[in-house]
Amino acid sequence: MPGVALIVLRCFPVFAVLTLLATPARAEWMSGAQLNEACSAKAPVDRAMCLSYVIGVLDGFRSMERPPKVPDDVSAGQVRDVVATYLASHDEAQTLQGRMVVKAAIADAWPDIQPKVAPPPKRKAPAKTTRKTRRRS
């Protein structure tokens, strides 16, 4: 048992340092303004975050019934650039959720390949009845 205690004492400082270095995960969405800041930054870390966010949003949209489409020959970096350009030219996008900005930018860049929204089904008019009902007094 003394050997186990010695191992624990040696590993504890490493564990403590790793715990302090861990960053908390963020569960909230990114706003259009935050996405614009990351996508237009010069720092490679910020641009990588922008790229990761955009590609993550696209992966998330795959589960939708009609996900936004990107041409097969377009790279992830090109999609990031499309989103950055869209943000730079659409001030109103700053107030949207980041995922909605990505969707709008893709639809704006490649409108011809986007899935079309099906028209709502036509409702049948209620059948007219010829039966007369008696009114009660």
Coordinates of N, CA and C in Angstrom, one line a residue, residues 2-135:
P2 N 2.0 1.3 0.6 CA 2.8 2.5 0.6 C 3.1 2.9 -0.8
G3 N 3.3 2.0 -1.8 CA 3.6 2.3 -3.1 C 2.4 3.0 -3.8
V4 N 1.2 2.6 -3.5 CA 0.0 3.3 -4.1 C -0.1 4.7 -3.6
A5 N 0.2 4.9 -2.3 CA 0.1 6.3 -1.8 C 1.2 7.2 -2.4
L6 N 2.3 6.6 -2.7 CA 3.4 7.4 -3.3 C 3.0 7.8 -4.7
I7 N 2.4 6.9 -5.4 CA 2.0 7.1 -6.8 C 0.9 8.2 -6.8
V8 N -0.1 8.2 -5.9 CA -1.1 9.2 -5.8 C -0.5 10.5 -5.5
L9 N 0.4 10.6 -4.6 CA 1.1 11.8 -4.2 C 1.9 12.4 -5.4
R10 N 2.4 11.6 -6.2 CA 3.2 12.1 -7.4 C 2.2 12.6 -8.5
C11 N 1.1 11.9 -8.6 CA 0.2 12.2 -9.7 C -0.7 13.4 -9.4
F12 N -0.9 13.7 -8.1 CA -1.8 14.7 -7.7 C -1.5 16.1 -8.3
P13 N -0.2 16.5 -8.2 CA 0.1 17.8 -8.8 C -0.2 17.9 -10.3
V14 N 0.1 16.9 -11.0 CA -0.2 16.9 -12.4 C -1.7 17.0 -12.7
F15 N -2.5 16.2 -11.9 CA -3.9 16.3 -12.0 C -4.5 17.7 -11.7
A16 N -3.9 18.3 -10.6 CA -4.3 19.6 -10.2 C -4.1 20.6 -11.3
V17 N -2.9 20.6 -11.9 CA -2.5 21.5 -13.0 C -3.5 21.3 -14.2
L18 N -3.7 20.0 -14.6 CA -4.6 19.8 -15.7 C -6.0 20.3 -15.4
T19 N -6.5 20.1 -14.2 CA -7.8 20.6 -13.9 C -7.9 22.2 -14.0
L20 N -6.8 22.8 -13.6 CA -6.8 24.3 -13.7 C -6.7 24.8 -15.1
L21 N -6.1 24.0 -16.0 CA -6.0 24.4 -17.4 C -7.2 24.1 -18.2
A22 N -8.1 23.3 -17.7 CA -9.3 23.0 -18.5 C -10.2 24.2 -18.6
T23 N -10.7 24.4 -19.8 CA -11.6 25.5 -20.1 C -13.1 25.0 -20.0
P24 N -14.0 25.8 -19.6 CA -15.4 25.4 -19.5 C -16.0 25.3 -20.9
A25 N -16.8 24.4 -21.1 CA -17.6 24.3 -22.4 C -18.7 25.3 -22.4
R26 N -18.9 25.9 -23.5 CA -20.0 26.9 -23.6 C -21.2 26.2 -24.3
A27 N -22.3 26.3 -23.7 CA -23.5 25.7 -24.2 C -24.4 26.7 -25.0
E28 N -24.1 27.9 -25.0 CA -25.0 28.9 -25.7 C -24.5 29.1 -27.2
W29 N -25.4 29.7 -28.0 CA -25.0 29.9 -29.4 C -24.1 31.1 -29.5
M30 N -23.6 31.1 -30.7 CA -22.7 32.3 -31.0 C -23.6 33.3 -31.8
S31 N -23.4 34.5 -31.5 CA -24.2 35.6 -32.2 C -23.5 35.9 -33.5
G32 N -24.3 36.6 -34.4 CA -23.7 37.0 -35.7 C -22.5 37.9 -35.4
A33 N -22.6 38.8 -34.4 CA -21.5 39.7 -34.1 C -20.3 39.0 -33.6
Q34 N -20.4 37.9 -32.8 CA -19.3 37.1 -32.4 C -18.7 36.3 -33.5
L35 N -19.6 35.8 -34.4 CA -19.1 35.1 -35.5 C -18.3 36.0 -36.5
N36 N -18.8 37.2 -36.7 CA -18.1 38.2 -37.5 C -16.7 38.6 -36.9
E37 N -16.7 38.7 -35.6 CA -15.4 39.0 -35.0 C -14.4 37.9 -35.2
A38 N -14.8 36.6 -35.1 CA -13.9 35.5 -35.3 C -13.5 35.4 -36.7
C39 N -14.5 35.5 -37.6 CA -14.2 35.3 -39.1 C -13.4 36.4 -39.7
S40 N -13.5 37.6 -39.2 CA -12.7 38.7 -39.7 C -11.4 39.0 -39.0
A41 N -11.1 38.2 -38.0 CA -9.8 38.4 -37.2 C -8.6 38.0 -38.1
K42 N -7.5 38.5 -37.7 CA -6.2 38.1 -38.4 C -5.6 36.9 -37.7
A43 N -5.9 36.8 -36.4 CA -5.2 35.7 -35.7 C -5.7 34.3 -36.2
P44 N -4.8 33.4 -36.4 CA -5.1 32.1 -36.9 C -6.0 31.3 -36.0
V45 N -5.9 31.5 -34.7 CA -6.8 30.8 -33.8 C -8.2 31.2 -34.0
D46 N -8.5 32.5 -34.1 CA -9.8 33.0 -34.3 C -10.4 32.5 -35.7
R47 N -9.6 32.6 -36.7 CA -10.1 32.1 -38.0 C -10.4 30.6 -38.0
A48 N -9.6 29.9 -37.2 CA -9.8 28.4 -37.1 C -11.1 28.2 -36.3
M49 N -11.4 29.0 -35.3 CA -12.6 28.9 -34.6 C -13.8 29.2 -35.5
C50 N -13.7 30.2 -36.3 CA -14.7 30.5 -37.3 C -15.0 29.3 -38.2
L51 N -13.9 28.8 -38.7 CA -14.0 27.6 -39.6 C -14.7 26.5 -38.9
S52 N -14.3 26.2 -37.7 CA -14.8 25.1 -36.9 C -16.3 25.3 -36.7
Y53 N -16.7 26.5 -36.4 CA -18.1 26.8 -36.1 C -18.9 26.6 -37.3
V54 N -18.5 27.2 -38.4 CA -19.2 27.1 -39.7 C -19.4 25.6 -40.1
I55 N -18.4 24.9 -40.1 CA -18.5 23.5 -40.5 C -19.3 22.7 -39.5
G56 N -19.2 23.0 -38.2 CA -20.1 22.4 -37.2 C -21.5 22.7 -37.4
V57 N -21.8 23.9 -37.8 CA -23.2 24.3 -38.1 C -23.7 23.5 -39.3
L58 N -22.9 23.4 -40.3 CA -23.3 22.6 -41.5 C -23.5 21.2 -41.2
D59 N -22.7 20.6 -40.3 CA -22.9 19.2 -39.9 C -24.2 19.1 -39.1
G60 N -24.5 20.0 -38.3 CA -25.7 20.0 -37.5 C -27.0 20.1 -38.4
F61 N -26.8 20.9 -39.5 CA -28.0 21.0 -40.4 C -28.3 19.8 -41.2
R62 N -27.3 18.8 -41.3 CA -27.5 17.6 -42.0 C -28.7 16.8 -41.6
S63 N -29.1 17.0 -40.3 CA -30.2 16.2 -39.7 C -31.5 16.8 -40.1
M64 N -31.5 18.0 -40.7 CA -32.8 18.7 -41.1 C -33.4 18.0 -42.3
E65 N -34.7 18.2 -42.5 CA -35.4 17.6 -43.7 C -34.8 18.2 -45.0
R66 N -34.5 19.5 -45.0 CA -34.0 20.1 -46.2 C -32.8 21.0 -45.8
P67 N -31.6 20.4 -45.6 CA -30.5 21.1 -45.2 C -29.9 22.0 -46.3
P68 N -29.3 23.1 -45.9 CA -28.6 24.0 -47.0 C -27.6 23.2 -47.7
K69 N -27.4 23.4 -49.0 CA -26.5 22.7 -49.8 C -25.3 23.6 -50.2
V70 N -24.1 22.9 -50.3 CA -22.9 23.6 -50.7 C -22.4 22.8 -51.9
P71 N -21.9 23.4 -52.9 CA -21.4 22.6 -54.0 C -20.3 21.6 -53.6
D72 N -20.2 20.5 -54.3 CA -19.2 19.5 -53.9 C -17.8 19.9 -54.0
D73 N -17.5 20.8 -54.9 CA -16.1 21.2 -55.2 C -15.6 22.4 -54.3
V74 N -16.5 22.8 -53.3 CA -16.1 23.9 -52.5 C -15.5 23.4 -51.2
S75 N -14.4 24.1 -50.8 CA -13.6 23.7 -49.6 C -14.3 24.3 -48.4
A76 N -13.9 23.8 -47.2 CA -14.4 24.3 -46.0 C -13.9 25.8 -45.8
G77 N -12.7 26.1 -46.2 CA -12.2 27.5 -46.2 C -13.0 28.4 -47.0
Q78 N -13.4 27.9 -48.2 CA -14.3 28.8 -49.1 C -15.6 29.1 -48.4
V79 N -16.2 28.1 -47.7 CA -17.5 28.3 -47.1 C -17.3 29.3 -45.9
R80 N -16.2 29.2 -45.2 CA -15.9 30.2 -44.2 C -15.8 31.6 -44.8
D81 N -15.1 31.7 -45.9 CA -15.0 33.0 -46.6 C -16.3 33.6 -47.1
V82 N -17.2 32.7 -47.5 CA -18.5 33.1 -47.9 C -19.3 33.7 -46.7
V83 N -19.2 33.0 -45.6 CA -19.8 33.5 -44.4 C -19.2 34.9 -43.9
A84 N -17.9 35.0 -44.0 CA -17.2 36.2 -43.6 C -17.7 37.4 -44.5
T85 N -17.7 37.1 -45.8 CA -18.1 38.1 -46.8 C -19.6 38.5 -46.5
Y86 N -20.4 37.6 -46.3 CA -21.8 37.8 -46.0 C -22.0 38.7 -44.8
L87 N -21.3 38.4 -43.7 CA -21.3 39.2 -42.5 C -20.8 40.6 -42.7
A88 N -19.8 40.8 -43.6 CA -19.2 42.1 -43.8 C -20.2 43.0 -44.6
S89 N -21.1 42.4 -45.4 CA -22.0 43.1 -46.3 C -23.4 43.2 -45.8
H90 N -23.7 42.5 -44.7 CA -25.1 42.5 -44.2 C -25.0 42.8 -42.7
D91 N -25.2 44.1 -42.4 CA -25.1 44.6 -41.0 C -26.2 44.0 -40.2
E92 N -27.4 43.7 -40.7 CA -28.5 43.1 -40.0 C -28.1 41.7 -39.5
A93 N -27.2 41.0 -40.1 CA -26.8 39.7 -39.7 C -26.1 39.7 -38.3
Q94 N -25.6 40.8 -37.9 CA -24.9 40.9 -36.6 C -25.8 40.5 -35.4
T95 N -27.1 40.7 -35.6 CA -28.1 40.5 -34.5 C -28.7 39.1 -34.5
L96 N -28.4 38.3 -35.5 CA -28.9 37.0 -35.7 C -28.1 36.0 -34.9
Q97 N -28.6 34.8 -34.7 CA -27.8 33.7 -34.2 C -26.8 33.3 -35.3
G98 N -25.7 32.8 -34.9 CA -24.6 32.4 -35.8 C -25.1 31.4 -36.8
R99 N -25.8 30.4 -36.3 CA -26.3 29.3 -37.2 C -27.2 29.9 -38.3
M100 N -28.0 30.9 -38.0 CA -28.9 31.5 -39.0 C -28.1 32.3 -40.0
V101 N -27.0 32.9 -39.6 CA -26.1 33.6 -40.5 C -25.5 32.7 -41.5
V102 N -25.0 31.5 -41.0 CA -24.4 30.5 -41.9 C -25.4 30.1 -42.9
K103 N -26.6 29.8 -42.5 CA -27.6 29.3 -43.4 C -28.0 30.4 -44.4
A104 N -28.1 31.6 -44.0 CA -28.4 32.7 -44.9 C -27.3 33.0 -45.9
A105 N -26.0 32.9 -45.4 CA -24.9 33.1 -46.3 C -24.8 32.1 -47.4
I106 N -25.0 30.8 -47.0 CA -25.0 29.7 -48.0 C -26.1 29.9 -49.0
A107 N -27.3 30.2 -48.5 CA -28.4 30.4 -49.5 C -28.2 31.6 -50.4
D108 N -27.5 32.6 -49.9 CA -27.2 33.8 -50.7 C -26.1 33.5 -51.8
A109 N -25.1 32.7 -51.4 CA -24.0 32.4 -52.3 C -24.4 31.4 -53.4
W110 N -25.2 30.4 -53.0 CA -25.6 29.3 -53.9 C -27.1 29.1 -54.0
P111 N -27.9 30.1 -54.4 CA -29.3 30.0 -54.4 C -29.9 28.9 -55.3
D112 N -29.2 28.6 -56.4 CA -29.8 27.6 -57.3 C -29.8 26.2 -56.8
I113 N -28.9 25.9 -55.9 CA -28.9 24.5 -55.5 C -29.6 24.2 -54.1
Q114 N -30.2 25.3 -53.6 CA -30.9 25.1 -52.3 C -32.2 24.4 -52.5
P115 N -32.5 23.5 -51.5 CA -33.8 22.8 -51.6 C -35.0 23.8 -51.6
K116 N -35.9 23.5 -52.4 CA -37.1 24.4 -52.5 C -38.1 24.0 -51.4
V117 N -38.8 25.0 -50.9 CA -39.8 24.7 -49.8 C -41.1 24.2 -50.5
A118 N -41.6 23.1 -50.1 CA -42.8 22.6 -50.7 C -44.0 23.5 -50.3
P119 N -44.9 23.7 -51.2 CA -46.1 24.5 -50.9 C -46.9 23.7 -49.9
P120 N -47.6 24.4 -49.0 CA -48.5 23.7 -48.1 C -49.6 22.9 -48.8
P121 N -50.0 21.8 -48.2 CA -51.0 21.0 -48.9 C -52.3 21.7 -48.9
K122 N -53.1 21.6 -50.0 CA -54.4 22.2 -50.1 C -55.4 21.5 -49.2
R123 N -56.2 22.3 -48.5 CA -57.2 21.8 -47.6 C -58.5 21.6 -48.4
K124 N -59.1 20.5 -48.2 CA -60.4 20.3 -48.9 C -61.5 21.1 -48.2
A125 N -62.3 21.7 -49.0 CA -63.5 22.4 -48.4 C -64.4 21.4 -47.7
P126 N -65.0 21.8 -46.6 CA -65.9 20.9 -46.0 C -67.1 20.6 -46.9
A127 N -67.5 19.3 -46.8 CA -68.6 18.9 -47.7 C -69.9 19.6 -47.2
K128 N -70.7 20.0 -48.1 CA -72.0 20.6 -47.8 C -73.0 19.5 -47.5
T129 N -73.7 19.6 -46.5 CA -74.7 18.6 -46.1 C -76.1 19.1 -46.5
T130 N -76.9 18.2 -46.9 CA -78.3 18.6 -47.3 C -79.3 18.3 -46.2
R131 N -78.8 17.7 -45.2 CA -79.7 17.4 -44.1 C -80.0 18.7 -43.3
K132 N -81.3 18.8 -43.0 CA -81.7 19.9 -42.3 C -81.9 19.5 -40.8
T133 N -81.4 20.4 -40.0 CA -81.6 20.1 -38.6 C -82.7 20.9 -38.0
R134 N -83.4 20.3 -37.1 CA -84.5 21.0 -36.4 C -84.0 21.9 -35.3
R135 N -84.5 23.1 -35.3 CA -84.2 24.0 -34.2 C -85.1 23.7 -33.0

